[in-house]
Short mmCIF file of C-alpha atoms and ligand atoms in Angstrom, two decimals:
data_model
loop_
_atom_site.label_atom_id
_atom_site.label_comp_id
_atom_site.label_asym_id
_atom_site.label_seq_id
_atom_site.Cartn_x
_atom_site.Cartn_y
_atom_site.Cartn_z
CA MET J 1 107.43 81.00 71.81
CA ASP J 2 110.79 80.62 73.13
CA THR J 3 110.30 78.60 76.13
CA GLU J 4 113.92 78.03 76.56
CA LYS J 5 113.95 81.46 78.31
CA VAL J 6 111.24 80.99 80.33
CA HIS J 7 111.34 79.17 83.72
CA ILE J 8 108.32 78.21 85.17
CA LEU J 9 108.45 77.52 88.95
CA ASN J 10 106.23 74.65 89.66
CA HIS J 11 106.84 74.03 93.29
CA PRO J 12 103.91 72.95 95.30
CA LEU J 13 104.17 75.61 97.77
CA ILE J 14 104.35 78.57 94.95
CA GLN J 15 101.73 76.67 93.19
CA HIS J 16 99.33 76.46 96.44
CA LYS J 17 99.86 80.25 97.42
CA LEU J 18 99.30 81.34 93.55
CA SER J 19 95.97 79.76 93.91
CA ILE J 20 94.92 82.16 96.52
CA LEU J 21 96.09 85.23 94.77
CA ARG J 22 94.02 84.36 91.79
CA LYS J 23 90.53 83.80 94.13
CA GLU J 24 88.45 86.96 93.61
CA THR J 25 87.59 86.56 97.18
CA THR J 26 91.24 87.04 98.43
CA GLY J 27 91.73 90.26 100.44
CA VAL J 28 94.27 92.63 100.34
CA LYS J 29 96.03 91.76 103.32
CA GLU J 30 96.48 88.03 102.63
CA PHE J 31 97.23 89.24 98.72
CA ARG J 32 99.72 91.45 99.88
CA GLU J 33 101.42 88.91 102.48
CA ILE J 34 101.41 85.88 99.72
CA VAL J 35 102.91 88.10 96.83
CA GLY J 36 105.69 88.59 99.22
CA GLU J 37 105.90 84.93 100.29
CA ILE J 38 105.96 83.98 96.36
CA ALA J 39 108.56 86.54 95.64
CA MET J 40 110.89 85.06 98.17
CA LEU J 41 110.33 81.44 96.75
CA MET J 42 110.86 82.52 93.27
CA CYS J 43 113.80 84.39 94.32
CA TYR J 44 115.55 81.59 95.92
CA ASP J 45 115.20 79.60 92.36
CA ALA J 46 116.32 82.54 90.39
CA THR J 47 119.52 83.00 92.18
CA ARG J 48 120.21 79.23 91.62
CA ASP J 49 123.38 80.43 89.37
CA LEU J 50 124.86 82.79 91.49
CA GLN J 51 128.75 82.08 91.55
CA THR J 52 130.36 81.37 94.75
CA LYS J 53 133.93 80.93 96.08
CA GLU J 54 135.58 78.79 98.46
CA ILE J 55 136.90 80.51 101.57
CA LYS J 56 138.43 78.79 104.99
CA ILE J 57 137.01 79.50 108.21
CA LYS J 58 137.10 78.10 112.11
CA THR J 59 134.20 76.79 113.33
CA PRO J 60 134.02 76.07 117.01
CA VAL J 61 135.40 72.59 116.39
CA ALA J 62 137.56 72.78 113.30
CA ASN J 63 138.99 74.28 110.32
CA ALA J 64 136.40 73.84 107.45
CA LYS J 65 136.28 75.12 103.98
CA VAL J 66 133.17 76.82 102.86
CA ARG J 67 131.49 78.44 99.95
CA VAL J 68 130.03 82.06 99.98
CA LEU J 69 128.74 84.47 97.48
CA ALA J 70 130.99 85.71 94.77
CA GLY J 71 130.63 87.56 91.22
CA LYS J 72 128.75 90.86 90.54
CA LYS J 73 126.64 92.33 93.52
CA LEU J 74 122.73 92.51 92.99
CA ALA J 75 120.35 95.00 92.43
CA ILE J 76 116.08 94.27 92.69
CA VAL J 77 114.54 96.84 90.33
CA PRO J 78 110.68 96.78 90.86
CA ILE J 79 108.40 98.25 88.19
CA LEU J 80 105.93 100.70 90.18
CA ARG J 81 103.75 100.08 91.25
CA ALA J 82 102.83 96.41 91.65
CA GLY J 83 106.47 95.40 91.61
CA LEU J 84 106.74 97.04 95.05
CA GLY J 85 104.72 94.30 96.37
CA MET J 86 107.39 91.96 95.50
CA VAL J 87 110.67 93.64 96.99
CA ASP J 88 110.55 92.93 100.62
CA GLY J 89 110.14 88.98 99.73
CA MET J 90 113.48 89.37 97.75
CA LEU J 91 115.29 91.22 100.45
CA ASN J 92 114.46 88.68 102.81
CA LEU J 93 116.86 86.44 100.97
CA ILE J 94 119.34 88.88 99.52
CA PRO J 95 119.44 91.80 101.90
CA SER J 96 122.46 93.61 100.97
CA ALA J 97 120.97 94.11 97.24
CA LYS J 98 120.60 97.51 96.17
CA VAL J 99 116.93 98.34 95.23
CA GLY J 100 116.12 100.97 92.20
CA HIS J 101 112.59 101.88 91.02
CA ILE J 102 111.16 102.07 87.52
CA GLY J 103 107.74 103.70 87.57
CA LEU J 104 105.72 102.72 84.50
CA TYR J 105 101.80 102.75 84.03
CA ARG J 106 100.04 101.03 81.12
CA ASP J 107 97.86 103.65 79.14
CA PRO J 108 94.42 102.19 79.22
CA GLN J 109 93.84 102.99 75.66
CA THR J 110 96.87 101.96 73.83
CA LEU J 111 98.41 99.65 76.55
CA GLU J 112 101.94 100.97 75.90
CA PRO J 113 104.17 101.93 78.99
CA VAL J 114 104.32 105.53 80.22
CA GLU J 115 107.39 106.24 82.20
CA TYR J 116 107.10 108.82 85.45
CA TYR J 117 110.01 107.72 87.57
CA CYS J 118 113.18 106.06 87.23
CA LYS J 119 115.66 106.13 90.11
CA LEU J 120 118.71 103.40 89.96
CA PRO J 121 121.34 102.70 92.48
CA PRO J 122 124.83 104.81 90.78
CA ASP J 123 126.75 101.55 89.95
CA ILE J 124 123.68 99.81 88.65
CA GLU J 125 126.10 98.85 85.53
CA GLU J 126 127.91 96.81 87.81
CA ARG J 127 125.15 94.58 89.34
CA ASP J 128 123.63 91.58 88.31
CA VAL J 129 119.71 93.15 88.31
CA LEU J 130 116.62 91.35 89.20
CA VAL J 131 113.70 93.11 87.65
CA VAL J 132 110.22 92.32 89.47
CA ASP J 133 106.73 93.04 88.65
CA PRO J 134 104.10 90.30 89.37
CA MET J 135 102.52 90.67 85.82
CA LEU J 136 104.03 90.15 82.40
CA ALA J 137 101.20 91.10 80.11
CA THR J 138 101.64 92.77 76.46
CA GLY J 139 105.20 92.79 77.93
CA GLY J 140 105.26 96.44 77.24
CA SER J 141 106.29 97.62 80.69
CA ALA J 142 108.92 94.77 81.08
CA SER J 143 110.43 95.41 77.93
CA ALA J 144 110.83 99.19 78.48
CA ALA J 145 112.34 98.65 81.83
CA VAL J 146 114.82 96.21 80.47
CA GLY J 147 115.35 99.05 78.01
CA PHE J 148 116.34 101.56 80.50
CA LEU J 149 118.66 99.36 82.32
CA LYS J 150 120.57 98.28 79.47
CA LYS J 151 120.89 101.98 78.28
CA ARG J 152 122.42 102.43 81.88
CA GLY J 153 125.06 99.82 81.00
CA VAL J 154 123.41 96.82 82.55
CA THR J 155 124.13 93.63 80.77
CA HIS J 156 122.63 91.01 83.28
CA ILE J 157 119.21 91.14 83.74
CA LYS J 158 116.41 88.45 84.84
CA LEU J 159 112.62 89.12 84.94
CA LEU J 160 110.57 87.77 87.75
CA HIS J 161 106.78 87.72 87.35
CA ILE J 162 104.11 85.93 89.12
CA ILE J 163 102.05 85.39 86.31
CA ALA J 164 102.94 85.59 82.41
CA ALA J 165 100.99 85.67 79.32
CA PRO J 166 102.31 84.35 76.07
CA GLU J 167 102.19 87.68 74.40
CA GLY J 168 104.49 89.24 76.79
CA VAL J 169 106.87 85.95 76.50
CA GLU J 170 106.67 86.62 73.08
CA ARG J 171 107.66 90.39 72.97
CA LEU J 172 110.39 89.79 75.44
CA SER J 173 111.81 86.96 73.55
CA ARG J 174 112.15 88.97 70.43
CA GLU J 175 113.03 92.50 71.72
CA HIS J 176 115.28 91.17 74.30
CA PRO J 177 116.41 87.53 73.98
CA ASP J 178 119.33 87.79 76.26
CA VAL J 179 117.05 88.33 79.20
CA GLN J 180 115.47 85.22 81.16
CA ILE J 181 112.27 85.14 82.71
CA TYR J 182 110.93 83.54 85.72
CA CYS J 183 107.53 82.98 86.65
CA ALA J 184 104.98 81.04 88.75
CA ALA J 185 102.35 80.42 85.69
CA LEU J 186 102.21 80.89 81.93
CA ASP J 187 98.65 81.78 81.84
CA GLU J 188 96.46 81.26 78.79
CA LYS J 189 96.22 84.61 76.80
CA LEU J 190 95.07 88.34 77.22
CA ASN J 191 91.62 89.70 76.97
CA ASP J 192 90.58 92.38 74.97
CA HIS J 193 91.31 94.82 77.67
CA GLY J 194 94.84 93.66 78.02
CA TYR J 195 94.44 91.49 81.04
CA ILE J 196 95.61 88.31 81.59
CA VAL J 197 93.35 85.34 81.34
CA PRO J 198 92.63 83.60 83.90
CA GLY J 199 95.03 85.79 85.54
CA LEU J 200 94.45 87.30 89.10
CA GLY J 201 93.07 90.90 88.21
CA ASP J 202 94.87 94.10 88.53
CA ALA J 203 97.99 93.42 90.51
CA GLY J 204 98.70 97.02 91.73
CA ASP J 205 94.94 97.30 92.90
CA ARG J 206 94.92 94.10 94.62
CA ILE J 207 98.20 94.91 96.55
CA PHE J 208 97.27 98.39 97.48
CA GLY J 209 93.45 98.28 97.65
CA THR J 210 92.66 100.67 95.41
CA LYS J 211 89.52 99.10 94.06
C1 PRP R 301 100.59 96.60 85.54
C2 PRP R 301 101.49 95.54 86.02
C3 PRP R 301 102.85 95.63 84.84
C4 PRP R 301 101.83 95.84 83.84
C5 PRP R 301 102.09 94.34 82.95
O1 PRP R 301 100.87 97.64 85.95
O2 PRP R 301 102.13 95.43 87.18
O3 PRP R 301 103.55 96.61 85.40
O4 PRP R 301 100.63 96.22 83.95
O5 PRP R 301 101.41 95.07 81.55
P1 PRP R 301 102.01 95.02 80.16
O6 PRP R 301 102.90 93.62 80.34
O7 PRP R 301 101.00 94.91 79.02
O8 PRP R 301 103.08 96.24 80.10
P2 PRP R 301 99.99 98.74 85.73
O9 PRP R 301 100.14 99.43 84.44
O10 PRP R 301 98.53 98.43 85.95
O11 PRP R 301 100.38 99.79 86.87
P3 PRP R 301 100.34 99.77 88.37
O12 PRP R 301 101.21 98.77 88.77
O13 PRP R 301 100.71 101.07 88.76
O14 PRP R 301 99.21 99.65 88.70
N1 URA R 302 98.16 94.34 84.69
C1 URA R 302 97.71 93.54 85.45
O1 URA R 302 97.80 94.00 86.93
N2 URA R 302 96.90 92.30 85.49
C2 URA R 302 96.90 91.89 84.17
O2 URA R 302 96.18 91.17 84.13
C3 URA R 302 97.51 92.57 83.28
C4 URA R 302 98.11 93.75 83.43
#
């Protein structure tokens, strides 16, 4: 596995919050809140390399040289449904980012992604894109989402997942070696149904209370 492409965010706050997500007894309200909090912490780390430029301003006391964001604007693209749970946390830190949506579900038999929705900002090709989805399992959904974005001309894409499986990382490294992956944990494996082990179960169902 090309581990250089995977950034595992070992921050104690992220790891503590992730332990609550993993527990089967955690209820919908707490689960949803914590997904948002982890997304915000992950966003902080994944935007570490954003470009800045120096400008001159006046404080109430003196002139000062300060640094502000420069470079390309950002877009956040959640993979529906579960990715929606991460959007508000990301927007807390980058409120001027535009948000696109890619709707994919995994066929339970083939585990391949099926597209049902795609709406992206019209200037998406001019933006750096942060794709968010709590789970990277086989990698089919993330790989398809990255494929759509590349077809629309996007050149700089990062994936943010709360939990990744080695199988998904492998697939992304093979199909999209230019894409960096950020996750809070790289778990052991997938089970026979394509669920991440130990994982946290079905992220969409736990965020929206559909099971
Ligand atoms: C889950 C998850 C990812 C996908 C990961 O979505 O949120 O999008 O599975 O699996 P993969 O890496 O094998 O593609 P799901 O298909 O369950 O849809 P949902 O978010 O609507 O529940
Ligand atoms: N999708 C989920 O929501 N959970 C998994 O473990 C795998 C795919």
